[in-house]
Amino acid sequence: MMRSPRLPRASAPGRTPRRALAATIAGALALTGVGLAVPNAASAAGVPAPSAHYDMSHSGSTLLDVSGNGRNATLTGLTDASFADAAGDAVLRFRADGYASLPSGAITGSDNNFTVEYTVSTQTSANHFGWVIGDGVGPWNTTQLGNHIFLSPRSAQGGYTDQVLAAIRVKNGNSNGETRMPAGGGLNPGFTTLTMVGSGNTLTLYRDGQQISTLTHSLSLSSIIPTGAVMGYLGRSLYQGDPLLRADVSDVKFWDVALTSGEVSASMPTADQKKATTAALLRGDVLAQMLGANSALTNVTSNLTLPATVNGVGLTWSSSDPSVVSTSGVVSRSISADTPVTLTAVSAFGSTITFDVTVIAPTVSADLDAIVLAKRTTENLPLVTTGAVNGATITWTSSDPALVTATDAAYTAPAVGLADPYRGGGIVARPAYGAGDREVTVTAHAVLNGMRDERSFTVTVAEHGRTAPDAGYAAAYFKSDSDEKIYQAATSGNDFFTFSPVNGGNPVITSTTDTKGLRDPYILRSKDGDKYYMVATDLCIGCGTGWGPAQSAGSLKIEVWESTDLVNWKRTNGEDSGITVNQPAAGMTWAPEAYWDDALQSYVVFFASRLYSDASHTNNDNLYARMFAVLTRDFRTFTAPPASWQDTGYARIDSTVTKIGDYYYRFTKNEEGGAAGPLEAGKDIFLERSKVLTAPTTVSSWTADPSTTWQLLDTHMTSLETGQAGEGPEIVKLNAGDPNNAGDGYVFLVDNYGAGGYRAFVTTGDAIASSTQSDRLSQRSDWNVRAPGGLPESPRHGAFVSVPQTVLTAMHDWTGVSAVASTTSLSAQERTVTARVVAADGGDVAGTVTFTGETGTSSLARASAWSAQVPVSGGVASVVVPAGIRTVTAQYDGYRDQLVQVSSSDAVTLADVVVTPDPEPSPVPTDGAGQSGTGQGGTGQTGAGQSDPGAASLATSGQSPVLITAASMLAALLLVAGAVLLIGRRRIRNG
């Protein structure tokens, strides 16, 4: 065909020529944007002008064609933040989050001649289309899939691993019609220009001007070029389900002619230009990684991350003062003055990047300033012993060691598993339910480089919460890859297989922050049983994230909430955001779960993750999933970095734990496609045990010592029964009284993620604990999957937890916990009266009982003669009733938490007390008002100085032991009058 007229080289008005070599590399990355008015782009001398040229200039959702031909491309999912300025060269940073639709006309298809020049960085994920000519997205090997020519910068397919893959496809009958160009190698360091030239029936592929592959074919470009408005795409595959591109692209050109090899070399950006662009991107990417927890290079107080590779380019580091900042990024905290240091990185292709940093001299006060303790706690306190900012040594003292322990000076780390980062300090002994909260002052004493300082914190230790017997179960789960929200369900009673949705079947929690997706919720009941914690994966596949990017660039956060009723959830960190628990080199943070560690007196949170060699995530080896663990006491602060918990060289995910006797039992998914050592089946569940929860696992072994690591007990546990691959295992101890519980019952659940969600096995604790290689639990005759039914509808990887009746009712009503009814009964033993208060749910009762007594049955004496208020202990309150009181009733007054309703007893009648008068009774002295004096009360009276044992016991309760009423006073006067009359009669008779 005719070539387009050649255009002279030109620069855009008012702009520095984009491909000019930068003299210096300054600053980090900045956003770039230009107006819609675009001049004709420059063409290399002797090279035909391109029919479309995208130098990554953009305006809004438009990728500008700078050829002057007006063939602007349309951006989908890409924003201003997707573009970077690298020393004057615009770069489009595809992050599997968007693509560009190319308009028709750049290549016509009137013959087989065309050229595509594509400049891309080495840091590109495998099996992504860099560009494609053609349209029609569809499944592989179907007519829906359009004919096309494509180029993938890096492949992971057989025969093309880490090499460029390019192919042409025209479907023919039952044949897919795809013909691939031979593999010719991978990308060069930094930016590489890949040029494909079609000339007649030959395709030729060049890498930086050098031919690396050629293909002869019999297909016609006219069968490929679409007739619609879209010619093809940048960053998008036509294969349905393929991920979007993850790579940096700096320049793309199209010609409707076949360039010669000389024109290919002349047209592409020069090596110096690509080197400058690479170096500029490197600087920005290195800076983003190296800061770590530091706010700026001028304010360095903690270790820096000096990556060995970025964007696929190796880096070698040097330091002007290694004693202050080492070549591995370790920052000294022993300097006495702020110190400047120059760090230099030399790239694999020879460019030099320097960073001037200032290391701030440490202060001991900074470590104390970083300590945050809850003002009121229900958990052990995280009394850190190493400063978070400067690494000061911190020890703690306590104003009440019996309430909160101080740092244990004699603490030694265990030989196996994680060490206690609090060294015995911060262990809380909560007051009993009903005893009330108590305050304690803990003081941190910090020492650093001879400097000393201290800081005191006053904390209220909460009394134990009310507990009650478990009466049912709750569940939390998500539904599908397109419905990543948290749903909940509850049983109708104390039968595990009676679940139904709550909250009207609507989501309980929907994420609007982080990735905006919530998966794999797990609910853990607190060690004291009066609170629930929920953790979840921060991942949204339905938002367009592919499974590849989800594992290579996934969230480093977990989402965390707490609740007392499973209805009202609040974030533990007080923010509408997750909490970062993973390290920069990690690829994802999946399926977090937690369990209480008796030895460490802390919660262990564990999750699956890939681990790269550094934060740049550029290596492709050792990228199997493995399990990591962190510690927490409050689900707000977590230890860092995560400890390796399970790393056998094979992929593992989805661990769940229960403790039976002295052993922790762990169910985990083998994520390998096949065998993983002795784990003979991939995509199924296996069982291990250990006496140390945090003991590391480096190999799967039937004969491992469970006192030092984890011993394999069973494998290939579910798929032979269910016929499906399984993940997300859960193990739940059945409640007493559950009809499914024969006495030691457990339910084991597996998520058949490809076939409707959870399936259940009913077993026992003894059966789990007795599993061995020669007698495996899953191979016994009673290991049978239960028929479907009774579980939440289509639940995906979730959690199941026992709950008391109050929580079960709250979930079904979708309200807060309501007070339960109570009954109060009285019994008497001589003058001791005992009230027993029973809550309807059989749970704890705290508060007070008010006893009320009367002296007789006449209308004149029925008014209350006596009352006393007594604390309830263990649901019981007792009092010794003063003499003269005939009938007594009791009222349970409730407690300040208003969780148990008030109730009253029936009356009890006490036996009469016979009073024998003195043969020669003395006159009863009276005060000026004619009333009996204090300390000499008659029957039915108790004065302030009396020694009645009942009154003495009441006095210790802080309540008034006696209420003197009008009726009691009248009775006393009648007794006095009777005594006076008797004396008078005797005197008359004796006179």
PDB file of N, CA and C in Angstrom, residues 485-550:
ATOM      1  N   LYS A 485     -19.383  -9.374  50.918  1.00  0.00           N
ATOM      2  CA  LYS A 485     -19.857  -8.678  52.109  1.00  0.00           C
ATOM      3  C   LYS A 485     -20.032  -9.722  53.197  1.00  0.00           C
ATOM      4  N   ILE A 486     -20.129  -9.277  54.443  1.00  0.00           N
ATOM      5  CA  ILE A 486     -20.286 -10.217  55.549  1.00  0.00           C
ATOM      6  C   ILE A 486     -21.760 -10.387  55.871  1.00  0.00           C
ATOM      7  N   TYR A 487     -22.194 -11.636  55.858  1.00  0.00           N
ATOM      8  CA  TYR A 487     -23.544 -12.024  56.244  1.00  0.00           C
ATOM      9  C   TYR A 487     -23.465 -12.849  57.522  1.00  0.00           C
ATOM     10  N   GLN A 488     -24.583 -12.910  58.243  1.00  0.00           N
ATOM     11  CA  GLN A 488     -24.618 -13.719  59.457  1.00  0.00           C
ATOM     12  C   GLN A 488     -25.879 -14.581  59.486  1.00  0.00           C
ATOM     13  N   ALA A 489     -25.792 -15.658  60.255  1.00  0.00           N
ATOM     14  CA  ALA A 489     -26.917 -16.568  60.453  1.00  0.00           C
ATOM     15  C   ALA A 489     -26.857 -17.070  61.880  1.00  0.00           C
ATOM     16  N   ALA A 490     -27.969 -17.628  62.368  1.00  0.00           N
ATOM     17  CA  ALA A 490     -28.035 -18.167  63.725  1.00  0.00           C
ATOM     18  C   ALA A 490     -28.958 -19.375  63.733  1.00  0.00           C
ATOM     19  N   THR A 491     -28.704 -20.286  64.669  1.00  0.00           N
ATOM     20  CA  THR A 491     -29.569 -21.451  64.793  1.00  0.00           C
ATOM     21  C   THR A 491     -30.862 -21.067  65.513  1.00  0.00           C
ATOM     22  N   SER A 492     -31.892 -21.886  65.317  1.00  0.00           N
ATOM     23  CA  SER A 492     -33.170 -21.611  65.979  1.00  0.00           C
ATOM     24  C   SER A 492     -33.122 -21.994  67.444  1.00  0.00           C
ATOM     25  N   GLY A 493     -32.186 -22.829  67.816  1.00  0.00           N
ATOM     26  CA  GLY A 493     -32.002 -23.259  69.204  1.00  0.00           C
ATOM     27  C   GLY A 493     -30.672 -23.949  69.339  1.00  0.00           C
ATOM     28  N   ASN A 494     -30.601 -24.869  70.284  1.00  0.00           N
ATOM     29  CA  ASN A 494     -29.338 -25.529  70.577  1.00  0.00           C
ATOM     30  C   ASN A 494     -29.139 -26.771  69.702  1.00  0.00           C
ATOM     31  N   ASP A 495     -29.330 -26.597  68.395  1.00  0.00           N
ATOM     32  CA  ASP A 495     -29.123 -27.662  67.417  1.00  0.00           C
ATOM     33  C   ASP A 495     -28.302 -27.058  66.289  1.00  0.00           C
ATOM     34  N   PHE A 496     -27.091 -27.579  66.096  1.00  0.00           N
ATOM     35  CA  PHE A 496     -26.176 -26.955  65.151  1.00  0.00           C
ATOM     36  C   PHE A 496     -26.740 -26.880  63.741  1.00  0.00           C
ATOM     37  N   PHE A 497     -27.596 -27.789  63.366  1.00  0.00           N
ATOM     38  CA  PHE A 497     -28.063 -27.854  61.984  1.00  0.00           C
ATOM     39  C   PHE A 497     -29.447 -27.234  61.815  1.00  0.00           C
ATOM     40  N   THR A 498     -29.601 -26.043  62.403  1.00  0.00           N
ATOM     41  CA  THR A 498     -30.860 -25.299  62.258  1.00  0.00           C
ATOM     42  C   THR A 498     -30.597 -23.834  61.940  1.00  0.00           C
ATOM     43  N   PHE A 499     -29.588 -23.554  61.116  1.00  0.00           N
ATOM     44  CA  PHE A 499     -29.222 -22.177  60.801  1.00  0.00           C
ATOM     45  C   PHE A 499     -30.237 -21.529  59.865  1.00  0.00           C
ATOM     46  N   SER A 500     -30.447 -20.241  60.069  1.00  0.00           N
ATOM     47  CA  SER A 500     -31.223 -19.415  59.144  1.00  0.00           C
ATOM     48  C   SER A 500     -30.621 -18.012  59.150  1.00  0.00           C
ATOM     49  N   PRO A 501     -30.777 -17.244  58.060  1.00  0.00           N
ATOM     50  CA  PRO A 501     -30.181 -15.900  57.995  1.00  0.00           C
ATOM     51  C   PRO A 501     -30.791 -14.969  59.037  1.00  0.00           C
ATOM     52  N   VAL A 502     -30.013 -13.991  59.456  1.00  0.00           N
ATOM     53  CA  VAL A 502     -30.498 -12.926  60.332  1.00  0.00           C
ATOM     54  C   VAL A 502     -30.377 -11.599  59.596  1.00  0.00           C
ATOM     55  N   ASN A 503     -30.860 -10.545  60.234  1.00  0.00           N
ATOM     56  CA  ASN A 503     -30.855  -9.214  59.621  1.00  0.00           C
ATOM     57  C   ASN A 503     -31.615  -9.211  58.301  1.00  0.00           C
ATOM     58  N   GLY A 504     -32.681 -10.004  58.247  1.00  0.00           N
ATOM     59  CA  GLY A 504     -33.488 -10.052  57.044  1.00  0.00           C
ATOM     60  C   GLY A 504     -32.743 -10.581  55.830  1.00  0.00           C
ATOM     61  N   GLY A 505     -31.650 -11.314  56.076  1.00  0.00           N
ATOM     62  CA  GLY A 505     -30.856 -11.833  54.967  1.00  0.00           C
ATOM     63  C   GLY A 505     -29.956 -10.799  54.329  1.00  0.00           C
ATOM     64  N   ASN A 506     -29.929  -9.585  54.880  1.00  0.00           N
ATOM     65  CA  ASN A 506     -29.108  -8.507  54.327  1.00  0.00           C
ATOM     66  C   ASN A 506     -27.680  -8.573  54.877  1.00  0.00           C
ATOM     67  N   PRO A 507     -26.719  -7.968  54.173  1.00  0.00           N
ATOM     68  CA  PRO A 507     -25.347  -7.952  54.702  1.00  0.00           C
ATOM     69  C   PRO A 507     -25.288  -7.253  56.051  1.00  0.00           C
ATOM     70  N   VAL A 508     -24.413  -7.736  56.896  1.00  0.00           N
ATOM     71  CA  VAL A 508     -24.203  -7.132  58.213  1.00  0.00           C
ATOM     72  C   VAL A 508     -23.135  -6.045  58.136  1.00  0.00           C
ATOM     73  N   ILE A 509     -22.088  -6.303  57.357  1.00  0.00           N
ATOM     74  CA  ILE A 509     -21.016  -5.322  57.179  1.00  0.00           C
ATOM     75  C   ILE A 509     -20.655  -5.263  55.700  1.00  0.00           C
ATOM     76  N   THR A 510     -20.639  -4.058  55.151  1.00  0.00           N
ATOM     77  CA  THR A 510     -20.220  -3.818  53.774  1.00  0.00           C
ATOM     78  C   THR A 510     -19.051  -2.846  53.799  1.00  0.00           C
ATOM     79  N   SER A 511     -17.983  -3.180  53.109  1.00  0.00           N
ATOM     80  CA  SER A 511     -16.793  -2.332  53.139  1.00  0.00           C
ATOM     81  C   SER A 511     -16.906  -1.192  52.132  1.00  0.00           C
ATOM     82  N   THR A 512     -16.529  -0.016  52.562  1.00  0.00           N
ATOM     83  CA  THR A 512     -16.443   1.146  51.666  1.00  0.00           C
ATOM     84  C   THR A 512     -15.025   1.709  51.631  1.00  0.00           C
ATOM     85  N   THR A 513     -14.086   0.996  52.276  1.00  0.00           N
ATOM     86  CA  THR A 513     -12.703   1.467  52.327  1.00  0.00           C
ATOM     87  C   THR A 513     -11.766   0.333  51.915  1.00  0.00           C
ATOM     88  N   ASP A 514     -10.480   0.644  51.878  1.00  0.00           N
ATOM     89  CA  ASP A 514      -9.455  -0.327  51.493  1.00  0.00           C
ATOM     90  C   ASP A 514      -9.820  -0.932  50.133  1.00  0.00           C
ATOM     91  N   THR A 515      -9.858  -2.250  49.979  1.00  0.00           N
ATOM     92  CA  THR A 515     -10.183  -2.828  48.671  1.00  0.00           C
ATOM     93  C   THR A 515     -11.675  -2.834  48.388  1.00  0.00           C
ATOM     94  N   LYS A 516     -12.486  -2.531  49.404  1.00  0.00           N
ATOM     95  CA  LYS A 516     -13.953  -2.527  49.311  1.00  0.00           C
ATOM     96  C   LYS A 516     -14.535  -3.934  49.148  1.00  0.00           C
ATOM     97  N   GLY A 517     -13.793  -4.906  49.628  1.00  0.00           N
ATOM     98  CA  GLY A 517     -14.300  -6.269  49.633  1.00  0.00           C
ATOM     99  C   GLY A 517     -13.965  -6.941  50.945  1.00  0.00           C
ATOM    100  N   LEU A 518     -14.878  -7.788  51.451  1.00  0.00           N
ATOM    101  CA  LEU A 518     -14.669  -8.526  52.692  1.00  0.00           C
ATOM    102  C   LEU A 518     -14.911 -10.001  52.427  1.00  0.00           C
ATOM    103  N   ARG A 519     -13.921 -10.817  52.760  1.00  0.00           N
ATOM    104  CA  ARG A 519     -14.010 -12.255  52.558  1.00  0.00           C
ATOM    105  C   ARG A 519     -13.505 -12.974  53.797  1.00  0.00           C
ATOM    106  N   ASP A 520     -13.831 -14.237  53.919  1.00  0.00           N
ATOM    107  CA  ASP A 520     -13.266 -15.141  54.925  1.00  0.00           C
ATOM    108  C   ASP A 520     -13.404 -14.616  56.357  1.00  0.00           C
ATOM    109  N   PRO A 521     -14.598 -14.175  56.776  1.00  0.00           N
ATOM    110  CA  PRO A 521     -14.711 -13.689  58.162  1.00  0.00           C
ATOM    111  C   PRO A 521     -14.493 -14.828  59.160  1.00  0.00           C
ATOM    112  N   TYR A 522     -13.872 -14.505  60.268  1.00  0.00           N
ATOM    113  CA  TYR A 522     -13.672 -15.487  61.339  1.00  0.00           C
ATOM    114  C   TYR A 522     -14.020 -14.822  62.661  1.00  0.00           C
ATOM    115  N   ILE A 523     -14.846 -15.485  63.471  1.00  0.00           N
ATOM    116  CA  ILE A 523     -15.257 -14.954  64.762  1.00  0.00           C
ATOM    117  C   ILE A 523     -14.601 -15.775  65.870  1.00  0.00           C
ATOM    118  N   LEU A 524     -13.957 -15.088  66.785  1.00  0.00           N
ATOM    119  CA  LEU A 524     -13.319 -15.717  67.942  1.00  0.00           C
ATOM    120  C   LEU A 524     -13.936 -15.156  69.210  1.00  0.00           C
ATOM    121  N   ARG A 525     -14.339 -16.034  70.101  1.00  0.00           N
ATOM    122  CA  ARG A 525     -14.819 -15.589  71.410  1.00  0.00           C
ATOM    123  C   ARG A 525     -13.616 -15.289  72.287  1.00  0.00           C
ATOM    124  N   SER A 526     -13.681 -14.213  73.041  1.00  0.00           N
ATOM    125  CA  SER A 526     -12.556 -13.816  73.880  1.00  0.00           C
ATOM    126  C   SER A 526     -12.275 -14.880  74.931  1.00  0.00           C
ATOM    127  N   LYS A 527     -11.087 -14.843  75.498  1.00  0.00           N
ATOM    128  CA  LYS A 527     -10.681 -15.864  76.461  1.00  0.00           C
ATOM    129  C   LYS A 527     -11.609 -15.890  77.675  1.00  0.00           C
ATOM    130  N   ASP A 528     -12.213 -14.752  78.032  1.00  0.00           N
ATOM    131  CA  ASP A 528     -13.129 -14.704  79.169  1.00  0.00           C
ATOM    132  C   ASP A 528     -14.578 -14.941  78.760  1.00  0.00           C
ATOM    133  N   GLY A 529     -14.836 -15.031  77.464  1.00  0.00           N
ATOM    134  CA  GLY A 529     -16.155 -15.417  76.997  1.00  0.00           C
ATOM    135  C   GLY A 529     -17.181 -14.318  76.896  1.00  0.00           C
ATOM    136  N   ASP A 530     -16.835 -13.058  77.222  1.00  0.00           N
ATOM    137  CA  ASP A 530     -17.847 -11.999  77.250  1.00  0.00           C
ATOM    138  C   ASP A 530     -17.699 -11.005  76.105  1.00  0.00           C
ATOM    139  N   LYS A 531     -16.924 -11.362  75.074  1.00  0.00           N
ATOM    140  CA  LYS A 531     -16.751 -10.491  73.925  1.00  0.00           C
ATOM    141  C   LYS A 531     -16.413 -11.366  72.725  1.00  0.00           C
ATOM    142  N   TYR A 532     -16.709 -10.844  71.518  1.00  0.00           N
ATOM    143  CA  TYR A 532     -16.371 -11.543  70.288  1.00  0.00           C
ATOM    144  C   TYR A 532     -15.511 -10.625  69.426  1.00  0.00           C
ATOM    145  N   TYR A 533     -14.507 -11.218  68.776  1.00  0.00           N
ATOM    146  CA  TYR A 533     -13.699 -10.502  67.793  1.00  0.00           C
ATOM    147  C   TYR A 533     -13.950 -11.121  66.420  1.00  0.00           C
ATOM    148  N   MET A 534     -13.969 -10.282  65.393  1.00  0.00           N
ATOM    149  CA  MET A 534     -14.094 -10.785  64.032  1.00  0.00           C
ATOM    150  C   MET A 534     -12.982 -10.195  63.174  1.00  0.00           C
ATOM    151  N   VAL A 535     -12.311 -11.068  62.419  1.00  0.00           N
ATOM    152  CA  VAL A 535     -11.294 -10.645  61.468  1.00  0.00           C
ATOM    153  C   VAL A 535     -11.714 -11.121  60.087  1.00  0.00           C
ATOM    154  N   ALA A 536     -11.294 -10.404  59.040  1.00  0.00           N
ATOM    155  CA  ALA A 536     -11.686 -10.765  57.683  1.00  0.00           C
ATOM    156  C   ALA A 536     -10.597 -10.363  56.706  1.00  0.00           C
ATOM    157  N   THR A 537     -10.614 -11.010  55.529  1.00  0.00           N
ATOM    158  CA  THR A 537      -9.679 -10.690  54.447  1.00  0.00           C
ATOM    159  C   THR A 537     -10.117  -9.419  53.737  1.00  0.00           C
ATOM    160  N   ASP A 538      -9.162  -8.561  53.441  1.00  0.00           N
ATOM    161  CA  ASP A 538      -9.402  -7.332  52.674  1.00  0.00           C
ATOM    162  C   ASP A 538      -9.118  -7.633  51.204  1.00  0.00           C
ATOM    163  N   LEU A 539     -10.147  -8.058  50.470  1.00  0.00           N
ATOM    164  CA  LEU A 539      -9.967  -8.470  49.077  1.00  0.00           C
ATOM    165  C   LEU A 539     -11.289  -8.351  48.344  1.00  0.00           C
ATOM    166  N   CYS A 540     -11.226  -7.842  47.117  1.00  0.00           N
ATOM    167  CA  CYS A 540     -12.441  -7.699  46.305  1.00  0.00           C
ATOM    168  C   CYS A 540     -12.165  -8.219  44.901  1.00  0.00           C
ATOM    169  N   ILE A 541     -12.460  -9.483  44.684  1.00  0.00           N
ATOM    170  CA  ILE A 541     -12.340 -10.064  43.347  1.00  0.00           C
ATOM    171  C   ILE A 541     -13.419  -9.481  42.441  1.00  0.00           C
ATOM    172  N   GLY A 542     -14.607  -9.249  42.988  1.00  0.00           N
ATOM    173  CA  GLY A 542     -15.705  -8.699  42.206  1.00  0.00           C
ATOM    174  C   GLY A 542     -15.468  -7.286  41.721  1.00  0.00           C
ATOM    175  N   CYS A 543     -14.463  -6.610  42.289  1.00  0.00           N
ATOM    176  CA  CYS A 543     -14.139  -5.257  41.845  1.00  0.00           C
ATOM    177  C   CYS A 543     -13.224  -5.263  40.633  1.00  0.00           C
ATOM    178  N   GLY A 544     -12.854  -6.446  40.152  1.00  0.00           N
ATOM    179  CA  GLY A 544     -12.012  -6.535  38.971  1.00  0.00           C
ATOM    180  C   GLY A 544     -10.600  -7.000  39.246  1.00  0.00           C
ATOM    181  N   THR A 545     -10.272  -7.274  40.510  1.00  0.00           N
ATOM    182  CA  THR A 545      -8.936  -7.760  40.837  1.00  0.00           C
ATOM    183  C   THR A 545      -8.803  -9.216  40.408  1.00  0.00           C
ATOM    184  N   GLY A 546      -7.810  -9.516  39.601  1.00  0.00           N
ATOM    185  CA  GLY A 546      -7.570 -10.887  39.190  1.00  0.00           C
ATOM    186  C   GLY A 546      -6.895 -11.670  40.297  1.00  0.00           C
ATOM    187  N   TRP A 547      -6.974 -13.011  40.222  1.00  0.00           N
ATOM    188  CA  TRP A 547      -6.366 -13.831  41.266  1.00  0.00           C
ATOM    189  C   TRP A 547      -4.848 -13.691  41.269  1.00  0.00           C
ATOM    190  N   GLY A 548      -4.242 -13.413  40.113  1.00  0.00           N
ATOM    191  CA  GLY A 548      -2.799 -13.175  40.093  1.00  0.00           C
ATOM    192  C   GLY A 548      -2.418 -11.944  40.887  1.00  0.00           C
ATOM    193  N   PRO A 549      -2.968 -10.772  40.545  1.00  0.00           N
ATOM    194  CA  PRO A 549      -2.673  -9.572  41.332  1.00  0.00           C
ATOM    195  C   PRO A 549      -3.092  -9.694  42.796  1.00  0.00           C
ATOM    196  N   ALA A 550      -4.153 -10.451  43.064  1.00  0.00           N
ATOM    197  CA  ALA A 550      -4.591 -10.609  44.452  1.00  0.00           C
ATOM    198  C   ALA A 550      -3.531 -11.295  45.294  1.00  0.00           C
TER     199      ALA A 550
END
